[in-house]
């Protein structure tokens, strides 16, 4: 039999025993002496048990026993008075029962109301936890910055929990030392400035202080009284930190703690267990941001490494082109010139020469001229001499005029200021990009005019090359298949610059090149 059923049986037996005792006492006393008033105790017993059924049962039982008492009790006073007392006793029983039932209903309503309030409070709290988790999860998915994400999370957690100060420690590369990230949240006022200053100067090992314990255990940790805690080194550095309680939880990357979010209060505060669970869940979310930030940093370092390698290869290529150009111009050109002279001398020595011999000599002269021109073209393409003997603007003007002569596309140039001085490497970069622009125009744009501007803006050198051709689409400008466009962008990025393409179908194309003039790059 269930324990509750046994308990109910015991109280029911006690109730009946009291009823029997009160009835026996009523029979012993003269009529009108007790008047059945003792049966009120049965109703109060039911009220004490908070049993609606017991109250109702006892009021009926008391009524019956009061009537029976009037019948069997000895008469020592007037019958009318005795009966009137019995009637009043019955009325008292029913009024008492009614009052007890009303009170019981009110008590139940109050209990129900308290339960509803508590349930509503718990629901709001749980909803708040869910909303807090959701807000931080949404922000971590949208943000690419660790600092922005941590600042937002610290603010939301402090506002939700009432902890007035929050801070992030990050684990160093050695995996043993915690250093401050410099990311804080504080309520208005300078109450925690001293604590912040001490924290900024502190490094903690695994297991040391609140953050060290969180890192070592890999789970949330709480200290109710920081001054009484023997393992909180910052408390020994000042008597006025302005904090009493502390709470921290780990930032996890694949179940490995890589940082600690710590929160402090000027009053004794203890976080709820559910809050600890939510904070650990948030720690996983923030761990993804840390992991993403590290991945982005590795990608950036790798890209920078590739860019430096590209710059090195490009420099080597330019130097090699310069060397080969010089070798071709000086050696091969000299050899061809010598051949031409020797052929001319041989032609003069031939006193008698047939028409066929004269034609052959003339053809040989023609071939030598073509070869010498080809040598000059190859040498010029490998390394235009104007780059070594003129400034950038003169070199671009020369290249544009040569392009107009070869293709028939009208070329115009505007430069402000008229002379722009740039170091050799940047000049080479800008000239090669300009060459690639002209190559693309001749191959793809079907333009009849090219307009080029070179000017300075905010410490940057700008070059815009605009044609009136068929125009470039966004897909073509962003295509990874166009090695020429990729090369232009890479060349500019080496100097902290960029290349943008604008245009549309039938609207021509504008290529805007921007590189920094700062020689420190």
Short mmCIF file of C-alpha atoms in Angstrom, two decimals:
data_model
loop_
_atom_site.label_atom_id
_atom_site.label_comp_id
_atom_site.label_asym_id
_atom_site.label_seq_id
_atom_site.Cartn_x
_atom_site.Cartn_y
_atom_site.Cartn_z
CA UNK A 1 0.00 0.00 0.00
CA UNK A 2 1.41 3.45 -0.87
CA UNK A 3 2.73 5.58 2.00
CA UNK A 4 0.20 8.37 1.33
CA UNK A 5 -2.73 5.91 1.58
CA UNK A 6 -1.44 4.62 4.95
CA UNK A 7 -1.10 8.18 6.24
CA UNK A 8 -4.64 9.07 5.13
CA UNK A 9 -6.01 5.93 6.82
CA UNK A 10 -4.30 6.88 10.08
CA UNK A 11 -5.71 10.41 10.11
CA UNK A 12 -9.19 9.13 9.22
CA UNK A 13 -9.03 6.68 12.14
CA UNK A 14 -7.91 9.50 14.46
CA UNK A 15 -10.78 11.66 13.19
CA UNK A 16 -13.34 8.94 13.92
CA UNK A 17 -11.80 8.28 17.34
CA UNK A 18 -12.12 11.99 18.23
CA UNK A 19 -15.71 12.01 16.99
CA UNK A 20 -16.53 8.99 19.16
CA UNK A 21 -14.84 10.54 22.19
CA UNK A 22 -16.69 13.84 21.75
CA UNK A 23 -20.04 11.99 21.36
CA UNK A 24 -19.38 9.91 24.49
CA UNK A 25 -18.52 13.08 26.41
CA UNK A 26 -21.70 14.71 25.10
CA UNK A 27 -23.77 11.79 26.37
CA UNK A 28 -22.27 12.08 29.84
CA UNK A 29 -22.94 15.80 30.17
CA UNK A 30 -26.44 17.18 30.80
CA UNK A 31 -28.43 18.38 27.79
CA UNK A 32 -27.57 21.95 26.95
CA UNK A 33 -24.24 21.89 28.75
CA UNK A 34 -21.93 21.26 25.74
CA UNK A 35 -24.42 21.89 22.99
CA UNK A 36 -22.37 19.90 20.46
CA UNK A 37 -19.77 22.66 20.28
CA UNK A 38 -16.97 20.10 20.66
CA UNK A 39 -17.62 18.87 17.10
CA UNK A 40 -16.15 22.15 15.80
CA UNK A 41 -12.78 20.58 16.64
CA UNK A 42 -13.46 17.88 14.03
CA UNK A 43 -13.95 20.55 11.34
CA UNK A 44 -10.80 22.35 12.44
CA UNK A 45 -8.99 19.00 12.28
CA UNK A 46 -10.08 18.66 8.65
CA UNK A 47 -8.93 22.22 7.98
CA UNK A 48 -5.57 21.45 9.54
CA UNK A 49 -5.32 18.46 7.21
CA UNK A 50 -6.34 20.79 4.32
CA UNK A 51 -8.87 18.17 3.33
CA UNK A 52 -12.06 19.46 1.76
CA UNK A 53 -13.65 16.02 2.03
CA UNK A 54 -12.78 15.72 5.74
CA UNK A 55 -14.29 19.13 6.49
CA UNK A 56 -17.55 18.30 4.72
CA UNK A 57 -17.68 14.83 6.24
CA UNK A 58 -17.07 16.19 9.73
CA UNK A 59 -19.73 18.91 9.45
CA UNK A 60 -22.31 16.27 8.54
CA UNK A 61 -20.97 13.90 11.22
CA UNK A 62 -20.99 16.70 13.81
CA UNK A 63 -24.53 17.67 12.86
CA UNK A 64 -25.78 14.08 13.23
CA UNK A 65 -23.96 13.58 16.53
CA UNK A 66 -25.27 16.91 17.86
CA UNK A 67 -28.84 15.84 17.07
CA UNK A 68 -28.28 12.41 18.62
CA UNK A 69 -26.78 14.08 21.68
CA UNK A 70 -29.94 16.13 22.09
CA UNK A 71 -31.93 12.90 22.08
CA UNK A 72 -29.81 10.84 24.48
CA UNK A 73 -28.25 13.41 26.84
CA UNK A 74 -29.91 13.84 30.32
CA UNK A 75 -32.25 16.88 30.53
CA UNK A 76 -31.42 19.27 33.44
CA UNK A 77 -32.78 22.56 32.02
CA UNK A 78 -35.69 23.71 29.98
CA UNK A 79 -36.11 21.69 26.78
CA UNK A 80 -36.56 24.80 24.65
CA UNK A 81 -33.31 26.33 25.82
CA UNK A 82 -31.47 23.04 25.38
CA UNK A 83 -32.79 22.55 21.85
CA UNK A 84 -31.98 26.17 20.99
CA UNK A 85 -28.41 25.58 22.13
CA UNK A 86 -28.27 22.51 19.88
CA UNK A 87 -29.55 24.52 16.92
CA UNK A 88 -26.94 27.22 17.55
CA UNK A 89 -24.28 24.52 17.81
CA UNK A 90 -25.32 23.10 14.43
CA UNK A 91 -25.26 26.59 12.93
CA UNK A 92 -21.80 27.12 14.42
CA UNK A 93 -20.67 23.85 12.87
CA UNK A 94 -21.86 24.85 9.40
CA UNK A 95 -20.55 28.41 9.66
CA UNK A 96 -17.18 27.06 10.80
CA UNK A 97 -17.17 24.49 7.97
CA UNK A 98 -18.09 27.17 5.43
CA UNK A 99 -15.37 29.47 6.73
CA UNK A 100 -12.83 26.66 6.65
CA UNK A 101 -13.81 25.74 3.08
CA UNK A 102 -13.52 29.38 2.00
CA UNK A 103 -10.14 29.69 3.71
CA UNK A 104 -9.04 26.42 2.18
CA UNK A 105 -10.07 27.59 -1.29
CA UNK A 106 -8.30 30.91 -0.75
CA UNK A 107 -5.21 29.08 0.45
CA UNK A 108 -5.27 26.81 -2.59
CA UNK A 109 -5.80 29.79 -4.88
CA UNK A 110 -2.88 31.56 -3.24
CA UNK A 111 -0.73 28.46 -3.57
CA UNK A 112 -1.79 28.13 -7.19
CA UNK A 113 -1.05 31.82 -7.76
CA UNK A 114 2.35 31.45 -6.11
CA UNK A 115 3.08 28.43 -8.26
CA UNK A 116 2.02 30.31 -11.37
CA UNK A 117 4.21 33.27 -10.41
CA UNK A 118 7.13 30.96 -9.75
CA UNK A 119 6.48 29.10 -12.99
CA UNK A 120 6.23 32.41 -14.85
CA UNK A 121 9.44 33.62 -13.22
CA UNK A 122 11.22 30.36 -14.14
CA UNK A 123 9.84 30.57 -17.67
CA UNK A 124 11.08 34.15 -18.05
CA UNK A 125 14.47 33.13 -16.72
CA UNK A 126 14.73 30.14 -19.06
CA UNK A 127 13.47 32.25 -21.94
CA UNK A 128 16.14 34.80 -21.04
CA UNK A 129 18.82 32.09 -21.08
CA UNK A 130 17.59 30.87 -24.46
CA UNK A 131 17.45 34.42 -25.84
CA UNK A 132 20.93 35.19 -24.49
CA UNK A 133 22.31 32.05 -26.12
CA UNK A 134 20.45 32.83 -29.35
CA UNK A 135 21.64 36.46 -29.51
CA UNK A 136 25.28 35.50 -28.98
CA UNK A 137 25.00 32.58 -31.43
CA UNK A 138 23.55 34.90 -34.08
CA UNK A 139 26.26 37.51 -33.53
CA UNK A 140 29.05 34.93 -33.64
CA UNK A 141 27.74 33.67 -36.98
CA UNK A 142 27.60 37.16 -38.48
CA UNK A 143 30.77 38.66 -37.03
CA UNK A 144 34.27 37.95 -38.34
CA UNK A 145 36.02 39.91 -35.59
CA UNK A 146 36.96 38.22 -32.31
CA UNK A 147 37.11 41.56 -30.50
CA UNK A 148 33.62 42.61 -31.64
CA UNK A 149 32.14 39.22 -30.73
CA UNK A 150 33.74 39.09 -27.28
CA UNK A 151 32.79 42.71 -26.50
CA UNK A 152 29.19 42.01 -27.48
CA UNK A 153 29.09 38.77 -25.46
CA UNK A 154 30.58 40.39 -22.35
CA UNK A 155 28.02 43.20 -22.51
CA UNK A 156 25.05 40.86 -23.01
CA UNK A 157 26.11 38.47 -20.22
CA UNK A 158 26.80 41.28 -17.72
CA UNK A 159 23.49 42.98 -18.48
CA UNK A 160 21.59 39.69 -18.17
CA UNK A 161 23.24 38.41 -14.99
CA UNK A 162 23.85 41.69 -13.18
CA UNK A 163 27.60 41.05 -12.90
CA UNK A 164 29.09 44.54 -13.40
CA UNK A 165 32.50 43.69 -14.90
CA UNK A 166 33.65 41.11 -17.44
CA UNK A 167 36.97 40.33 -19.14
CA UNK A 168 38.59 37.81 -21.47
CA UNK A 169 41.85 35.96 -20.82
CA UNK A 170 43.47 34.09 -23.73
CA UNK A 171 45.85 31.15 -23.53
CA UNK A 172 49.28 31.91 -24.98
CA UNK A 173 50.98 29.98 -27.77
CA UNK A 174 52.87 27.91 -25.20
CA UNK A 175 49.56 26.55 -23.89
CA UNK A 176 50.52 27.31 -20.29
CA UNK A 177 50.18 31.05 -19.67
CA UNK A 178 47.03 33.17 -19.65
CA UNK A 179 47.39 36.77 -20.83
CA UNK A 180 44.80 39.52 -20.98
CA UNK A 181 43.08 40.14 -24.30
CA UNK A 182 42.45 43.78 -23.40
CA UNK A 183 38.73 43.26 -24.05
CA UNK A 184 36.53 44.44 -21.14
CA UNK A 185 33.01 45.36 -20.17
CA UNK A 186 32.42 47.65 -17.19
CA UNK A 187 29.39 49.43 -15.88
CA UNK A 188 29.62 53.22 -15.88
CA UNK A 189 32.00 54.63 -13.30
CA UNK A 190 35.56 53.89 -12.27
CA UNK A 191 34.81 51.47 -9.46
CA UNK A 192 36.84 48.67 -11.06
CA UNK A 193 39.67 50.72 -12.63
CA UNK A 194 42.20 49.51 -10.05
CA UNK A 195 41.25 45.88 -10.67
CA UNK A 196 41.46 46.43 -14.43
CA UNK A 197 44.93 47.98 -14.17
CA UNK A 198 46.23 45.08 -12.04
CA UNK A 199 44.67 42.51 -14.38
CA UNK A 200 46.25 44.13 -17.46
CA UNK A 201 49.66 43.62 -15.85
CA UNK A 202 49.04 40.03 -14.69
CA UNK A 203 49.85 36.74 -16.37
CA UNK A 204 48.47 33.53 -14.88
CA UNK A 205 49.65 29.95 -15.18
CA UNK A 206 47.38 26.91 -15.41
CA UNK A 207 45.62 26.37 -12.09
CA UNK A 208 46.51 29.86 -10.85
CA UNK A 209 43.69 32.16 -9.84
CA UNK A 210 40.12 31.88 -11.08
CA UNK A 211 41.01 31.84 -14.82
CA UNK A 212 43.85 29.35 -14.25
CA UNK A 213 41.49 26.93 -12.49
CA UNK A 214 38.94 27.23 -15.28
CA UNK A 215 41.64 26.44 -17.87
CA UNK A 216 43.00 23.52 -15.84
CA UNK A 217 39.56 21.98 -15.20
CA UNK A 218 38.00 22.87 -18.54
CA UNK A 219 34.72 23.87 -16.89
CA UNK A 220 33.02 26.81 -15.14
CA UNK A 221 34.28 27.79 -11.69
CA UNK A 222 32.91 30.13 -9.01
CA UNK A 223 34.41 31.92 -5.98
CA UNK A 224 31.98 33.44 -3.47
CA UNK A 225 34.58 35.33 -1.39
CA UNK A 226 37.71 36.27 -3.34
CA UNK A 227 39.53 37.72 -0.33
CA UNK A 228 39.12 34.49 1.59
CA UNK A 229 40.33 32.42 -1.37
CA UNK A 230 44.00 31.46 -1.05
CA UNK A 231 44.41 31.00 -4.82
CA UNK A 232 43.54 34.43 -6.20
CA UNK A 233 46.89 36.23 -6.70
CA UNK A 234 45.40 39.55 -7.78
CA UNK A 235 43.78 39.96 -4.35
CA UNK A 236 47.25 40.12 -2.78
CA UNK A 237 48.32 43.03 -4.99
CA UNK A 238 45.77 45.51 -3.64
CA UNK A 239 43.42 45.88 -0.70
CA UNK A 240 40.92 47.78 -2.81
CA UNK A 241 40.10 45.76 -5.92
CA UNK A 242 36.40 46.57 -5.53
CA UNK A 243 35.31 42.95 -6.15
CA UNK A 244 33.88 40.28 -3.84
CA UNK A 245 32.66 37.34 -5.96
CA UNK A 246 33.96 35.91 -9.23
CA UNK A 247 32.75 33.53 -11.89
CA UNK A 248 34.51 32.19 -14.99
CA UNK A 249 33.85 29.76 -17.83
CA UNK A 250 36.12 28.36 -20.56
CA UNK A 251 36.25 29.20 -24.28
CA UNK A 252 36.42 25.79 -25.92
CA UNK A 253 37.85 24.74 -29.27
CA UNK A 254 37.25 21.03 -29.85
CA UNK A 255 36.92 20.41 -26.08
CA UNK A 256 40.22 22.23 -25.42
CA UNK A 257 40.09 25.42 -23.35
CA UNK A 258 41.81 28.29 -25.19
CA UNK A 259 40.56 31.19 -23.10
CA UNK A 260 38.50 32.20 -20.08
CA UNK A 261 35.67 34.70 -19.70
CA UNK A 262 35.66 36.00 -16.14
CA UNK A 263 33.01 38.08 -14.37
CA UNK A 264 33.16 39.88 -11.03
CA UNK A 265 30.79 41.60 -8.64
CA UNK A 266 31.18 44.09 -5.81
CA UNK A 267 28.56 42.12 -3.84
CA UNK A 268 28.41 38.44 -2.86
CA UNK A 269 26.74 36.72 -5.83
CA UNK A 270 26.44 33.06 -6.71
CA UNK A 271 25.50 31.94 -10.24
CA UNK A 272 22.76 29.37 -10.68
CA UNK A 273 23.60 25.92 -12.03
CA UNK A 274 21.52 26.55 -15.13
CA UNK A 275 23.50 29.74 -15.78
CA UNK A 276 26.73 27.75 -15.61
CA UNK A 277 25.39 25.36 -18.24
CA UNK A 278 24.36 28.26 -20.49
CA UNK A 279 27.76 29.94 -20.07
CA UNK A 280 29.57 26.74 -21.02
CA UNK A 281 27.37 26.53 -24.12
CA UNK A 282 28.30 30.14 -24.96
CA UNK A 283 31.95 29.18 -24.41
CA UNK A 284 31.62 26.64 -27.24
CA UNK A 285 30.10 29.32 -29.52
CA UNK A 286 32.91 31.75 -28.78
CA UNK A 287 35.42 28.95 -29.30
CA UNK A 288 34.22 28.71 -32.89
CA UNK A 289 34.97 32.42 -33.34
CA UNK A 290 38.46 31.91 -31.90
CA UNK A 291 38.98 28.96 -34.23
CA UNK A 292 37.70 30.97 -37.19
CA UNK A 293 39.92 33.91 -36.27
CA UNK A 294 42.96 31.66 -36.05
CA UNK A 295 42.07 30.10 -39.39
CA UNK A 296 41.67 33.55 -40.97
CA UNK A 297 45.02 34.62 -39.52
CA UNK A 298 46.70 31.51 -40.89
CA UNK A 299 45.14 32.18 -44.29
CA UNK A 300 46.26 35.80 -44.16
CA UNK A 301 49.80 34.80 -43.19
CA UNK A 302 49.83 32.21 -45.96
CA UNK A 303 48.48 34.75 -48.47
CA UNK A 304 51.07 37.30 -47.33
CA UNK A 305 53.77 34.67 -47.71
CA UNK A 306 52.57 33.84 -51.24
CA UNK A 307 52.38 37.53 -52.07
CA UNK A 308 55.94 38.12 -50.86
CA UNK A 309 57.01 35.09 -52.87
CA UNK A 310 55.18 36.43 -55.92
CA UNK A 311 56.87 39.81 -55.41
CA UNK A 312 60.24 38.13 -55.14
CA UNK A 313 59.63 36.06 -58.27
CA UNK A 314 58.37 39.13 -60.10
CA UNK A 315 61.47 41.07 -59.08
CA UNK A 316 63.68 38.18 -60.17
CA UNK A 317 61.78 37.98 -63.44
CA UNK A 318 62.22 41.71 -64.06
CA UNK A 319 65.93 41.51 -63.28
CA UNK A 320 66.28 38.49 -65.52
CA UNK A 321 64.31 40.20 -68.28
CA UNK A 322 66.57 43.23 -67.93
CA UNK A 323 69.66 41.03 -68.15
CA UNK A 324 68.37 39.05 -71.14
CA UNK A 325 67.24 42.25 -72.85
CA UNK A 326 70.68 43.73 -72.39
CA UNK A 327 72.36 40.53 -73.61
CA UNK A 328 70.17 40.41 -76.69
CA UNK A 329 70.62 44.08 -77.43
CA UNK A 330 74.36 44.19 -76.81
CA UNK A 331 75.52 40.80 -78.01
CA UNK A 332 73.05 39.54 -80.58
CA UNK A 333 72.41 43.05 -81.88
CA UNK A 334 76.16 43.60 -82.21
CA UNK A 335 76.60 40.33 -84.03
CA UNK A 336 73.83 41.19 -86.50
CA UNK A 337 75.29 44.66 -87.04
CA UNK A 338 78.70 43.10 -87.70
CA UNK A 339 77.14 40.67 -90.18
CA UNK A 340 75.50 43.57 -91.97
CA UNK A 341 78.82 45.41 -92.24
CA UNK A 342 80.66 42.31 -93.44
CA UNK A 343 77.93 41.62 -95.98
CA UNK A 344 78.19 45.19 -97.23
CA UNK A 345 81.97 44.83 -97.60
CA UNK A 346 81.54 41.51 -99.39
CA UNK A 347 79.06 43.12 -101.77
CA UNK A 348 81.58 45.82 -102.58
CA UNK A 349 84.35 43.28 -103.25
CA UNK A 350 82.27 41.40 -105.81
CA UNK A 351 83.46 43.08 -109.04
CA UNK A 352 81.40 40.94 -111.27
CA UNK A 353 78.16 39.70 -109.94
CA UNK A 354 75.23 38.24 -111.70
CA UNK A 355 71.67 39.33 -111.21
CA UNK A 356 71.01 36.25 -109.06
CA UNK A 357 73.90 37.10 -106.76
CA UNK A 358 72.69 40.68 -106.45
CA UNK A 359 69.18 39.44 -105.55
CA UNK A 360 70.64 37.09 -102.94
CA UNK A 361 72.70 39.84 -101.38
CA UNK A 362 69.69 42.13 -101.34
CA UNK A 363 67.58 39.39 -99.69
CA UNK A 364 70.28 38.83 -97.09
CA UNK A 365 70.35 42.56 -96.33
CA UNK A 366 66.56 42.46 -95.94
CA UNK A 367 66.69 39.44 -93.60
CA UNK A 368 69.37 41.09 -91.48
CA UNK A 369 67.27 44.24 -91.20
CA UNK A 370 64.25 42.18 -90.14
CA UNK A 371 66.29 40.25 -87.59
CA UNK A 372 67.77 43.42 -86.18
CA UNK A 373 64.27 44.88 -85.88
CA UNK A 374 63.05 41.69 -84.21
CA UNK A 375 65.95 41.82 -81.77
CA UNK A 376 65.07 45.44 -80.92
CA UNK A 377 61.39 44.47 -80.42
CA UNK A 378 62.22 41.48 -78.23
CA UNK A 379 64.66 43.52 -76.18
CA UNK A 380 62.10 46.31 -75.80
CA UNK A 381 59.35 43.89 -74.77
CA UNK A 382 61.56 42.21 -72.20
CA UNK A 383 62.59 45.51 -70.63
CA UNK A 384 61.55 48.82 -72.23
CA UNK A 385 64.62 51.07 -72.08
CA UNK A 386 62.44 54.05 -71.14
CA UNK A 387 61.95 52.49 -67.68
CA UNK A 388 65.66 52.78 -67.03
CA UNK A 389 66.25 56.14 -68.70
CA UNK A 390 62.96 58.02 -68.18
CA UNK A 391 60.40 58.51 -65.39
CA UNK A 392 57.13 56.58 -65.13
CA UNK A 393 54.93 59.12 -66.92
CA UNK A 394 57.27 59.29 -69.92
CA UNK A 395 57.38 55.51 -70.08
CA UNK A 396 53.58 55.23 -70.08
CA UNK A 397 53.31 57.97 -72.70
CA UNK A 398 55.83 56.12 -74.87
CA UNK A 399 53.99 52.81 -74.47
CA UNK A 400 50.63 54.44 -75.26
CA UNK A 401 51.96 56.09 -78.41
CA UNK A 402 53.50 52.78 -79.51
CA UNK A 403 50.14 51.05 -78.89
CA UNK A 404 48.35 53.67 -80.99
CA UNK A 405 50.89 53.24 -83.79
CA UNK A 406 50.50 49.45 -83.85
CA UNK A 407 46.71 49.10 -83.33
CA UNK A 408 45.25 52.37 -84.60
CA UNK A 409 43.41 52.85 -81.28
CA UNK A 410 43.57 56.53 -80.33
CA UNK A 411 45.52 57.08 -77.09
CA UNK A 412 45.37 60.14 -74.83
CA UNK A 413 47.05 60.77 -71.50
CA UNK A 414 46.40 63.22 -68.68
CA UNK A 415 48.88 63.53 -65.79
CA UNK A 416 48.61 65.71 -62.69
CA UNK A 417 51.06 66.81 -61.52
CA UNK A 418 52.99 66.77 -64.76
CA UNK A 419 55.95 64.93 -63.23
CA UNK A 420 55.43 62.12 -60.75
CA UNK A 421 58.51 60.64 -59.15
CA UNK A 422 58.26 57.00 -58.06
CA UNK A 423 60.84 54.41 -57.12
CA UNK A 424 61.96 51.85 -59.70
CA UNK A 425 59.99 48.90 -58.32
CA UNK A 426 56.66 50.74 -58.10
CA UNK A 427 57.24 52.29 -61.50
CA UNK A 428 57.81 48.83 -62.97
CA UNK A 429 54.64 47.51 -61.28
CA UNK A 430 52.44 50.31 -62.60
CA UNK A 431 53.97 50.10 -66.08
CA UNK A 432 53.39 46.32 -66.29
CA UNK A 433 49.77 46.77 -65.20
CA UNK A 434 49.34 49.45 -67.86
CA UNK A 435 50.81 47.08 -70.46
CA UNK A 436 48.34 44.37 -69.40
CA UNK A 437 45.47 46.86 -69.75
CA UNK A 438 46.52 47.68 -73.31
CA UNK A 439 46.92 43.97 -74.10
CA UNK A 440 43.36 43.27 -72.90
CA UNK A 441 42.02 46.23 -74.89
CA UNK A 442 43.67 45.05 -78.09
CA UNK A 443 42.48 41.45 -77.61
CA UNK A 444 38.96 41.82 -76.24
CA UNK A 445 37.44 45.29 -76.08
CA UNK A 446 37.18 46.33 -79.76
CA UNK A 447 37.72 49.92 -78.61
CA UNK A 448 38.61 52.89 -80.78
CA UNK A 449 39.84 55.17 -77.99
CA UNK A 450 41.80 54.80 -74.76
CA UNK A 451 41.98 57.56 -72.16
CA UNK A 452 44.50 57.32 -69.30
CA UNK A 453 44.76 59.46 -66.17
CA UNK A 454 47.56 59.41 -63.61
CA UNK A 455 47.24 61.48 -60.42
CA UNK A 456 47.91 61.54 -56.68
CA UNK A 457 45.20 61.14 -54.04
CA UNK A 458 45.65 60.90 -50.23
CA UNK A 459 49.22 59.64 -50.50
CA UNK A 460 48.29 57.07 -53.15
CA UNK A 461 49.18 56.99 -56.82
CA UNK A 462 46.08 56.49 -58.97
CA UNK A 463 45.93 55.35 -62.58
CA UNK A 464 42.68 55.05 -64.53
CA UNK A 465 42.60 53.46 -67.98
CA UNK A 466 39.25 53.92 -69.76
CA UNK A 467 38.24 52.55 -73.16
CA UNK A 468 35.05 52.85 -75.22
CA UNK A 469 34.88 49.17 -76.10
CA UNK A 470 32.25 46.50 -75.50
CA UNK A 471 32.71 46.60 -71.72
CA UNK A 472 33.61 44.06 -69.05
CA UNK A 473 31.03 42.16 -66.96
CA UNK A 474 31.27 41.51 -63.23
CA UNK A 475 31.70 37.80 -63.91
CA UNK A 476 34.65 38.47 -66.20
CA UNK A 477 36.26 40.90 -63.72
CA UNK A 478 35.96 38.37 -60.87
CA UNK A 479 36.90 35.32 -62.94
CA UNK A 480 39.65 33.18 -61.49
CA UNK A 481 40.44 31.95 -65.01
CA UNK A 482 41.80 35.30 -66.20
CA UNK A 483 45.49 35.13 -65.36
CA UNK A 484 46.06 38.64 -66.70
CA UNK A 485 43.52 40.19 -64.31
CA UNK A 486 44.81 38.10 -61.39
CA UNK A 487 48.36 39.18 -62.18
CA UNK A 488 47.34 42.84 -62.20
CA UNK A 489 45.68 42.50 -58.79
CA UNK A 490 48.61 40.62 -57.30
CA UNK A 491 51.11 43.19 -58.55
CA UNK A 492 49.12 46.02 -56.91
CA UNK A 493 48.57 44.15 -53.62
CA UNK A 494 52.30 43.78 -53.15
CA UNK A 495 52.41 47.56 -52.59
CA UNK A 496 49.27 47.70 -50.44
CA UNK A 497 47.19 48.64 -53.45
CA UNK A 498 44.25 47.31 -55.42
CA UNK A 499 42.81 47.11 -58.93
CA UNK A 500 39.10 47.71 -59.59
CA UNK A 501 37.14 47.08 -62.78
CA UNK A 502 34.02 49.01 -63.73
CA UNK A 503 31.93 48.78 -66.85
CA UNK A 504 28.98 47.19 -68.50
CA UNK A 505 27.88 45.72 -71.77
CA UNK A 506 28.40 48.36 -74.48
CA UNK A 507 29.59 50.93 -71.91
CA UNK A 508 33.33 50.41 -72.11
CA UNK A 509 35.66 49.51 -69.26
CA UNK A 510 37.49 51.56 -66.62
CA UNK A 511 40.42 50.00 -64.79
CA UNK A 512 41.39 51.89 -61.62
CA UNK A 513 44.78 51.10 -60.12
CA UNK A 514 45.79 52.38 -56.70
CA UNK A 515 49.14 51.80 -55.03
CA UNK A 516 50.66 53.39 -51.93
CA UNK A 517 53.51 55.81 -52.43
CA UNK A 518 54.93 55.06 -48.97
CA UNK A 519 58.42 53.73 -49.53
CA UNK A 520 58.31 51.81 -46.23
CA UNK A 521 56.19 49.12 -47.85
#
